[in-house]
Short mmCIF file of C-alpha atoms in Angstrom, two decimals:
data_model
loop_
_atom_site.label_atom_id
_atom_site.label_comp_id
_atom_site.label_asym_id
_atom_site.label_seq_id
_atom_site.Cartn_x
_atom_site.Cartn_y
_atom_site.Cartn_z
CA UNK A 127 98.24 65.77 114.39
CA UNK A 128 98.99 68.76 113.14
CA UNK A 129 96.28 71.47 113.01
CA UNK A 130 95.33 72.41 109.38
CA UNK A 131 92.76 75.28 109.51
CA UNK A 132 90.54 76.52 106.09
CA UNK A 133 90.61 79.81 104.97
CA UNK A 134 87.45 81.22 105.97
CA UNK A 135 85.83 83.65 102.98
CA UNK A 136 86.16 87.11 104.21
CA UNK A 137 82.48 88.80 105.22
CA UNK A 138 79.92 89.36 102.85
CA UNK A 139 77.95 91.87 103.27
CA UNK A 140 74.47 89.76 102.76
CA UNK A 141 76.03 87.70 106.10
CA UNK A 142 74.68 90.71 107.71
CA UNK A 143 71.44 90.52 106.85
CA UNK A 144 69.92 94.03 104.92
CA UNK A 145 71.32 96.92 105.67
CA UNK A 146 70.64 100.52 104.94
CA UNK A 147 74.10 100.66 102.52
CA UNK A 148 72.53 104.30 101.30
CA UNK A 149 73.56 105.72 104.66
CA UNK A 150 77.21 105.27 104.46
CA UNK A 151 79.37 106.31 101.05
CA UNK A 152 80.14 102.90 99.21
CA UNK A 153 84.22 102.68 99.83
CA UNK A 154 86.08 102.39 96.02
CA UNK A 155 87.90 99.35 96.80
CA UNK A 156 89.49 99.21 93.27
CA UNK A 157 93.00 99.36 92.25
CA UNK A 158 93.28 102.69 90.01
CA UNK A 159 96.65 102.57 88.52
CA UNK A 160 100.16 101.05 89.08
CA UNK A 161 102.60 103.45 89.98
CA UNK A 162 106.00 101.05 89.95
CA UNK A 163 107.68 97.87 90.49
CA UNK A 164 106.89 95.64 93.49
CA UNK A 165 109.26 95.11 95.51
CA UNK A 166 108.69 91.74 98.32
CA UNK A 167 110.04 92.35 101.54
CA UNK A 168 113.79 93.45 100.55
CA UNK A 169 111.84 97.04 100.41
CA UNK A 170 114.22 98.45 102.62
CA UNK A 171 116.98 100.07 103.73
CA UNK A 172 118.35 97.80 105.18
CA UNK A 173 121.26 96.42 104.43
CA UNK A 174 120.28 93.04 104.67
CA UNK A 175 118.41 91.43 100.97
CA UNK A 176 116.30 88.66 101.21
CA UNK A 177 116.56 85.88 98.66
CA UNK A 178 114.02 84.54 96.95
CA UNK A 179 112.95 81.98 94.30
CA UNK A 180 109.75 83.29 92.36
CA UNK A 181 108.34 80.50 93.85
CA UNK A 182 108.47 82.37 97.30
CA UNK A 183 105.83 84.96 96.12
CA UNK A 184 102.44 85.13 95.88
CA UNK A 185 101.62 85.45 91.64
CA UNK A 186 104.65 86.75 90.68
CA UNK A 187 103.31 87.52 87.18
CA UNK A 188 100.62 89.91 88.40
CA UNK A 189 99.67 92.41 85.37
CA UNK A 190 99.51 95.11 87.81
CA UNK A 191 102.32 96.47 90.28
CA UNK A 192 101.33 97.21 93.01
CA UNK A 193 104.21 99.34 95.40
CA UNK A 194 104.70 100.49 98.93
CA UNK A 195 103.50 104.57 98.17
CA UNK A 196 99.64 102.35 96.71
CA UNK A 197 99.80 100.41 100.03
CA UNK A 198 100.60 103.44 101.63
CA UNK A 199 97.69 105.64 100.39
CA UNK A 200 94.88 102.58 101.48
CA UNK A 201 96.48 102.31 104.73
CA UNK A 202 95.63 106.39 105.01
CA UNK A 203 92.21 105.56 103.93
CA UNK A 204 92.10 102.93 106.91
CA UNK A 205 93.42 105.83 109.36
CA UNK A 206 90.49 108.55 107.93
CA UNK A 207 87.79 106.08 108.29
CA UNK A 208 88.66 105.27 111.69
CA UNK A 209 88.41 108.71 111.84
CA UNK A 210 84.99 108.92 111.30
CA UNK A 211 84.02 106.40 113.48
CA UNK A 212 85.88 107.94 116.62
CA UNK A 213 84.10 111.08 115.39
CA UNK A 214 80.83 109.73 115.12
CA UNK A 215 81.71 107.76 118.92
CA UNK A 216 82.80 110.77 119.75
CA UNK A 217 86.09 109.61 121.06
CA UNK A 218 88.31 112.52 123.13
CA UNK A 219 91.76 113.34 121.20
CA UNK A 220 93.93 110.28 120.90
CA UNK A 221 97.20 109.54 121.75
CA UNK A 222 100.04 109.89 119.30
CA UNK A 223 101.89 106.80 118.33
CA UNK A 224 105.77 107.09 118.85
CA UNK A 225 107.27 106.37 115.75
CA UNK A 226 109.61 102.97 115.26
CA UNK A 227 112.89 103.23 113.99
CA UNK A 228 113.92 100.09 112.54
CA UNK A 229 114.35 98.22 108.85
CA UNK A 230 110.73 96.05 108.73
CA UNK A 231 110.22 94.09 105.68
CA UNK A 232 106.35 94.17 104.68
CA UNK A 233 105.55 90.66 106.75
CA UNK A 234 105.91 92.60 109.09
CA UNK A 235 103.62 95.34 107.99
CA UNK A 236 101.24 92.75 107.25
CA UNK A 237 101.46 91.21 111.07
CA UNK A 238 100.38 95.07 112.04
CA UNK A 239 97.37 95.12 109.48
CA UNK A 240 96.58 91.74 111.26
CA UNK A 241 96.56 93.70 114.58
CA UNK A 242 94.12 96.48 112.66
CA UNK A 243 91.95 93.76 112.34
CA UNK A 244 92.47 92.13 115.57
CA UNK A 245 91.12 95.89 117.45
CA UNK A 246 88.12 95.64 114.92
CA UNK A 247 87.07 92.45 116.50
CA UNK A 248 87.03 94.09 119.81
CA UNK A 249 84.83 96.63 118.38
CA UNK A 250 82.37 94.34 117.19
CA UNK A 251 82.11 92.97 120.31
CA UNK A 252 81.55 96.26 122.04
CA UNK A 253 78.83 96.45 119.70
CA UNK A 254 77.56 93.25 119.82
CA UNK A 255 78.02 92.59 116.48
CA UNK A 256 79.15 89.24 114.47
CA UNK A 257 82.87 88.63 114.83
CA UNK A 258 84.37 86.28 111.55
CA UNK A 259 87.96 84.90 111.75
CA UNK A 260 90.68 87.51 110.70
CA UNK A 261 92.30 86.22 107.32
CA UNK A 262 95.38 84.68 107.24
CA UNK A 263 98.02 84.08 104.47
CA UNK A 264 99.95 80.94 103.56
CA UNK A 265 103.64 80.77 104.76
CA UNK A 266 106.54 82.62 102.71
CA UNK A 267 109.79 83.43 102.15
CA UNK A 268 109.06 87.04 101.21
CA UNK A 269 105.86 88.89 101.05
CA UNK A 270 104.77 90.80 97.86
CA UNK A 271 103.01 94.45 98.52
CA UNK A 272 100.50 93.03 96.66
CA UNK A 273 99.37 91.08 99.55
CA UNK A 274 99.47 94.18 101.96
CA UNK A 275 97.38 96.05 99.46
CA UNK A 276 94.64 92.93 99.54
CA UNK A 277 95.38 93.06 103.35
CA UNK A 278 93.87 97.34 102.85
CA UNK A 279 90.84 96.65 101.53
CA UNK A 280 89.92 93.39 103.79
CA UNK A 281 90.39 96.58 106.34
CA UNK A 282 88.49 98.90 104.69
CA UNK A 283 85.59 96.39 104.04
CA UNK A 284 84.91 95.79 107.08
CA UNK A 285 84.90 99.72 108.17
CA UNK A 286 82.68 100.07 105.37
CA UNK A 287 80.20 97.18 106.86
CA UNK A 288 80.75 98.61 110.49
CA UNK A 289 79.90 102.17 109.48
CA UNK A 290 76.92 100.88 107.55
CA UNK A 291 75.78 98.69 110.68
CA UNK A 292 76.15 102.26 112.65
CA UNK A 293 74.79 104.83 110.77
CA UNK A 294 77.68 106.78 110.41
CA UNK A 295 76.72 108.76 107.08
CA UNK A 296 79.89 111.08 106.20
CA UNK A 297 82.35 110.32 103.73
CA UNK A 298 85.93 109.95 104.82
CA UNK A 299 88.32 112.58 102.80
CA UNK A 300 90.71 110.81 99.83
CA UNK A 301 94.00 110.45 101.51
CA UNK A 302 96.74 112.60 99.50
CA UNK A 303 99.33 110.76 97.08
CA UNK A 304 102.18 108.64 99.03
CA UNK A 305 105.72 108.84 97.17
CA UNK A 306 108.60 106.57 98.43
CA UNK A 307 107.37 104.80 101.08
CA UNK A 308 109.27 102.20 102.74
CA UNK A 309 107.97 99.10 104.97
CA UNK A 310 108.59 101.51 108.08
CA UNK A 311 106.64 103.93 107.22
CA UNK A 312 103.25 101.48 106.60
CA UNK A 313 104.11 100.41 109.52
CA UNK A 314 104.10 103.35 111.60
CA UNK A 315 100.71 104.52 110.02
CA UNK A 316 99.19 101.18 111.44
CA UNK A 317 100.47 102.24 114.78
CA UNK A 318 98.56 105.42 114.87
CA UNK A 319 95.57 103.25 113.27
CA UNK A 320 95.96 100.78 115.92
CA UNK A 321 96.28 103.63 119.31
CA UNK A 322 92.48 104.86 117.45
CA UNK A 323 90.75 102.12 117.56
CA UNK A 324 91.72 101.29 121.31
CA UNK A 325 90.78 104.82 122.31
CA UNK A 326 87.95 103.73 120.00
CA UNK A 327 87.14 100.72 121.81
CA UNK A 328 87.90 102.40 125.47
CA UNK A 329 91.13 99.90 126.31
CA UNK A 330 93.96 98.90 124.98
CA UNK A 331 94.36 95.03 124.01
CA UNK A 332 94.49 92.56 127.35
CA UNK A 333 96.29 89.40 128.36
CA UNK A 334 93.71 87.72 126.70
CA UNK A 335 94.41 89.04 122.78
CA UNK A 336 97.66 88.20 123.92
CA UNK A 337 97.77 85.05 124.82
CA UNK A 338 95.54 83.91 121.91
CA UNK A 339 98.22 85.07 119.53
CA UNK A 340 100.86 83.11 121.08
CA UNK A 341 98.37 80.08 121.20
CA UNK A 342 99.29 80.61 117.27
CA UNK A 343 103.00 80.89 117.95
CA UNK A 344 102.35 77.29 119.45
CA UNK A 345 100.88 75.88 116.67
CA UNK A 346 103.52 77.03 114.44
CA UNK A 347 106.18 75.73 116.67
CA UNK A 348 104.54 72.13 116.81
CA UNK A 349 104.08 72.44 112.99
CA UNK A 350 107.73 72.70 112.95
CA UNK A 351 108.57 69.99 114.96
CA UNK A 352 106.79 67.82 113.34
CA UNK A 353 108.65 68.47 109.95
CA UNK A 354 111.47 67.62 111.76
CA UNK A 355 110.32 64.84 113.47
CA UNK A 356 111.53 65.23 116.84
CA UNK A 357 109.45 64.62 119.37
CA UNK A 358 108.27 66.82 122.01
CA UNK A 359 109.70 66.21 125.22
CA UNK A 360 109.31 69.80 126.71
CA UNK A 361 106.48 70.54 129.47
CA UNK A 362 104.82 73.78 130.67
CA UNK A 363 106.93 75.48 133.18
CA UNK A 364 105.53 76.56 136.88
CA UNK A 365 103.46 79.73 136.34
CA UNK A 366 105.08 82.61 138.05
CA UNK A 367 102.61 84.62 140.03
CA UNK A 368 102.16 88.72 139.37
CA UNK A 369 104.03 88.46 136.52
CA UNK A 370 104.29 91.99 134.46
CA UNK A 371 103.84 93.27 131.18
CA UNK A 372 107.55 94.08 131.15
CA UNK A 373 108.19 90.37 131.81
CA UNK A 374 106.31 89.06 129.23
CA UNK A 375 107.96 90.74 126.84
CA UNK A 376 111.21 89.86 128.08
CA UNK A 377 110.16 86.39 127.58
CA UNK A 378 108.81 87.39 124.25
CA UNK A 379 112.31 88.56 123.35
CA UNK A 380 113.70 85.06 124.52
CA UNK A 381 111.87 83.86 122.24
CA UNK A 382 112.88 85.54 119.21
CA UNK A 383 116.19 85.02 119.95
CA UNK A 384 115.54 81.20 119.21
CA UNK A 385 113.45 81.99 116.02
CA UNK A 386 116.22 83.94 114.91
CA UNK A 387 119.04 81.39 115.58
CA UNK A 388 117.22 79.43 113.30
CA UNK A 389 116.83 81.87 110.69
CA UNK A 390 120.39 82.04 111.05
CA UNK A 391 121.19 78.59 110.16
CA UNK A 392 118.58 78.62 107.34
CA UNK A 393 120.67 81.72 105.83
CA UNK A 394 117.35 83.98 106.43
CA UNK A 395 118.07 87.60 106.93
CA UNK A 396 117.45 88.80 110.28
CA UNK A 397 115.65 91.83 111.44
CA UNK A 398 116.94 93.88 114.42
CA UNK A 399 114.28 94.34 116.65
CA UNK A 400 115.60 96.36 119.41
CA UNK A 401 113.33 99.50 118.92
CA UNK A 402 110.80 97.03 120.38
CA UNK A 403 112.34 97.69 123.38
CA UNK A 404 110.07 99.62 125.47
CA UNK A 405 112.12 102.14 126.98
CA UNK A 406 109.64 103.58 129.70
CA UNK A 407 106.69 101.01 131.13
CA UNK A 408 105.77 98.30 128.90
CA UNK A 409 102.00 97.46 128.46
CA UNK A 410 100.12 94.56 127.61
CA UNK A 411 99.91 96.40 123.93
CA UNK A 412 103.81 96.04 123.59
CA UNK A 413 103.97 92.39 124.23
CA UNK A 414 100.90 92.17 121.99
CA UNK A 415 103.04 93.99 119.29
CA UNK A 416 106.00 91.97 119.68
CA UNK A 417 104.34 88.78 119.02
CA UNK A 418 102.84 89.61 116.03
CA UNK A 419 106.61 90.07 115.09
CA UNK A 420 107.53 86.66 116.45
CA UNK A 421 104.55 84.72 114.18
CA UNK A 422 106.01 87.35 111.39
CA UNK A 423 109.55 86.17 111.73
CA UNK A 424 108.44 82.22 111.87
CA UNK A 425 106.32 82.58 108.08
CA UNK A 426 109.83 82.60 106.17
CA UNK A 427 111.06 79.74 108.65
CA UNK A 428 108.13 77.75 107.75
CA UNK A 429 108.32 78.28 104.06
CA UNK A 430 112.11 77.20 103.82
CA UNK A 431 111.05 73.85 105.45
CA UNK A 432 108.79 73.54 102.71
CA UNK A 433 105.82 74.21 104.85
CA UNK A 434 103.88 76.36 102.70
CA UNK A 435 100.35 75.26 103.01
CA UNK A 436 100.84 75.20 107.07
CA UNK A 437 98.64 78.35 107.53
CA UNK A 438 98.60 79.65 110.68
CA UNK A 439 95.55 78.81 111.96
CA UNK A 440 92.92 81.70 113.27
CA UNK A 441 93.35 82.71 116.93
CA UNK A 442 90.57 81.89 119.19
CA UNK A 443 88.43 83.76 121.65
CA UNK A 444 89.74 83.61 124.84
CA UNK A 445 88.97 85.12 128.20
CA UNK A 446 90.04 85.81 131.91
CA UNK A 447 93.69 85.20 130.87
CA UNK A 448 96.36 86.86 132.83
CA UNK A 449 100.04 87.94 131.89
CA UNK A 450 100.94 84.55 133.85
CA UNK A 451 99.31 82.58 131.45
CA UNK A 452 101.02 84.65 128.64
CA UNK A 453 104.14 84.34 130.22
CA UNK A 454 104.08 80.66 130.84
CA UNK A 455 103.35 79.73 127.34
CA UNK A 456 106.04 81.65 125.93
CA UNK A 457 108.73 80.08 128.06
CA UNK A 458 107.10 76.47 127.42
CA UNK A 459 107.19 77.50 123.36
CA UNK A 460 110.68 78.54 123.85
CA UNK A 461 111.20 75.52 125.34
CA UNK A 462 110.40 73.61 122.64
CA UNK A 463 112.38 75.80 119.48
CA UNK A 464 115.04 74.53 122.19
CA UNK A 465 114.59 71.14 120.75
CA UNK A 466 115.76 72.35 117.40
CA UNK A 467 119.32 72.11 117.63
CA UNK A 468 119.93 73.41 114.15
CA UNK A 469 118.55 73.23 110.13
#
């Protein structure tokens, strides 16, 4: 049967019993004024349009637009109250994020925000603080910037509650004005974000983030082939033994290749993902990385096979996996998209 998981209602701050809210600045969560047109996931220069039905986006009669340079601007709020924390920890200097050169619609921006919030559930944990599910969004065609914006302040709530829960009493700056911002450039924000937090939280994410986040690839997979209505013939493969990060991604890749074959055949636009390449030593983090882009690339598959209240379900808390065990599910996932000669 396939798995059908609830939303779970984002945290509340009376979940966390009273807490001294004078000692941190209250965050202004609210949207101050449009400045444009949405644009869902064909904001890009890419070559390549997507194609959508209003249908494929979320409230596509929204009073307020909501653009890339407003989604922008929260996700510089994000980076200058991680500041604060790594401040307050006081974390040594960080390491710079190498910017990615590619054309990224904004499901893919949101996939990164995911990750944001992934690294925040390690840092609860370091703290031994509650850890909730991270939110997830129902299967489309196209994503609205809308839904990145909402993805911001889930993001920013939770700093708020964290700082709050830690004392941390200074005020992050107001980030200055964004102006033409593209899906890329979100994107590569998140990336710094995301290098912060792990200096934040002392390691980068292991094989055990990892392989939770393909559990979800899994899941999706199935979901599909039950749609279909094939049946799964496929088995795990024999785990290979001192496997590498640079293997698992390789197998990551092999993956996407099959994702995008279908995409192909359901006239989907394609993404070139080849920047994801790591060019020097890959680490756990880039395999991490590239399978957020994976679950990214299967939402529009999903939604085209009319699977639109299939929500990925939440990953679960695993530990004392290895890059075998990553590597062995990906093959045995691949494996099954195998099964799906065409749409």
């Amino acid at each position: 049967m396939i798995r059908r998981t609830l939303l779970l209602i984002p945290f509340c701050l009376a979940a966390f019993g009273p807490l001294a809210l004078h000692a941190a600045e209250p965050l202004d969560l609210l949207y101050d004024a449009p400045t444009g047109t949405a644009t869902p996931d064909a904001t890009t220069t890419s070559t390549s349009t997507s194609t959508s039905s209003p249908t494929d986006t979320a409230n596509p009669t929204a009073p307020v637009a909501i653009t890339l340079d407003d989604v922008y601007a929260q996700a510089r709020r994000v980076e200058l109250e991680v500041q604060q924390l790594t401040e307050f920890e006081d974390v040594p200097t960080m390491e710079v994020a190498e910017p990615v050169r590619a054309d990224l619609l904004p499901r893919h921006v949101w996939q990164k925000g995911y990750a944001i919030l992934i690294e925040l559930q390690v840092f609860r944990r370091r703290h031994d603080l509650p850890v909730g599910t991270v939110r997830s969004v129902e299967p489309l065609r196209s994503l609205d910037p809308a839904l990145l914006f909402e993805q911001t302040q889930y993001i920013l709530t939770d700093l708020a509650i964290l700082k709050a829960r830690l004392g941390v009493t200074r005020a992050a700056p107001p980030p200055p004005p964004a102006v033409n911002k593209r899906p890329i450039d979100v994107y590569n924000l998140y990336s710094q974000v995301a290098l912060d937090l792990q200096a934040l939280n002392r390691d980068e994410i292991g094989a055990s983030y990892v392989f939770a986040e393909v559990m979800r690839i899994f899941e999706d997979v199935n979901a599909l082939l039950y749609r279909l209505g094939l049946e799964d013939t496929t088995f795990p493969p024999e785990k290979r033994v001192d496997v590498t990060p640079a293997q698992s991604l390789a197998a990551t890749f092999e993956l996407l290749a099959e994702v995008q074959r279908l995409q192909r055949d359901a006239g989907i636009p394609r993404t070139d993902f080849s920047a994801f390449r790591n060019r020097d030593e890959a680490r756990s983090t880039d395999v991490f990385n590239l399978v957020g882009m994976v679950l990214a690339e299967l939402q529009p598959l999903k939604a085209h096979l009319e699977l639109r209240r299939e929500i990925t379900p939440p990953a679960e808390y695993y530990e004392g996996k290895t890059p075998a065990d990553v590597d062995q599910l990906l093959i045995w996932i691949t494996r099954k998209l195998r099964l799906i000669r065409s749409l």
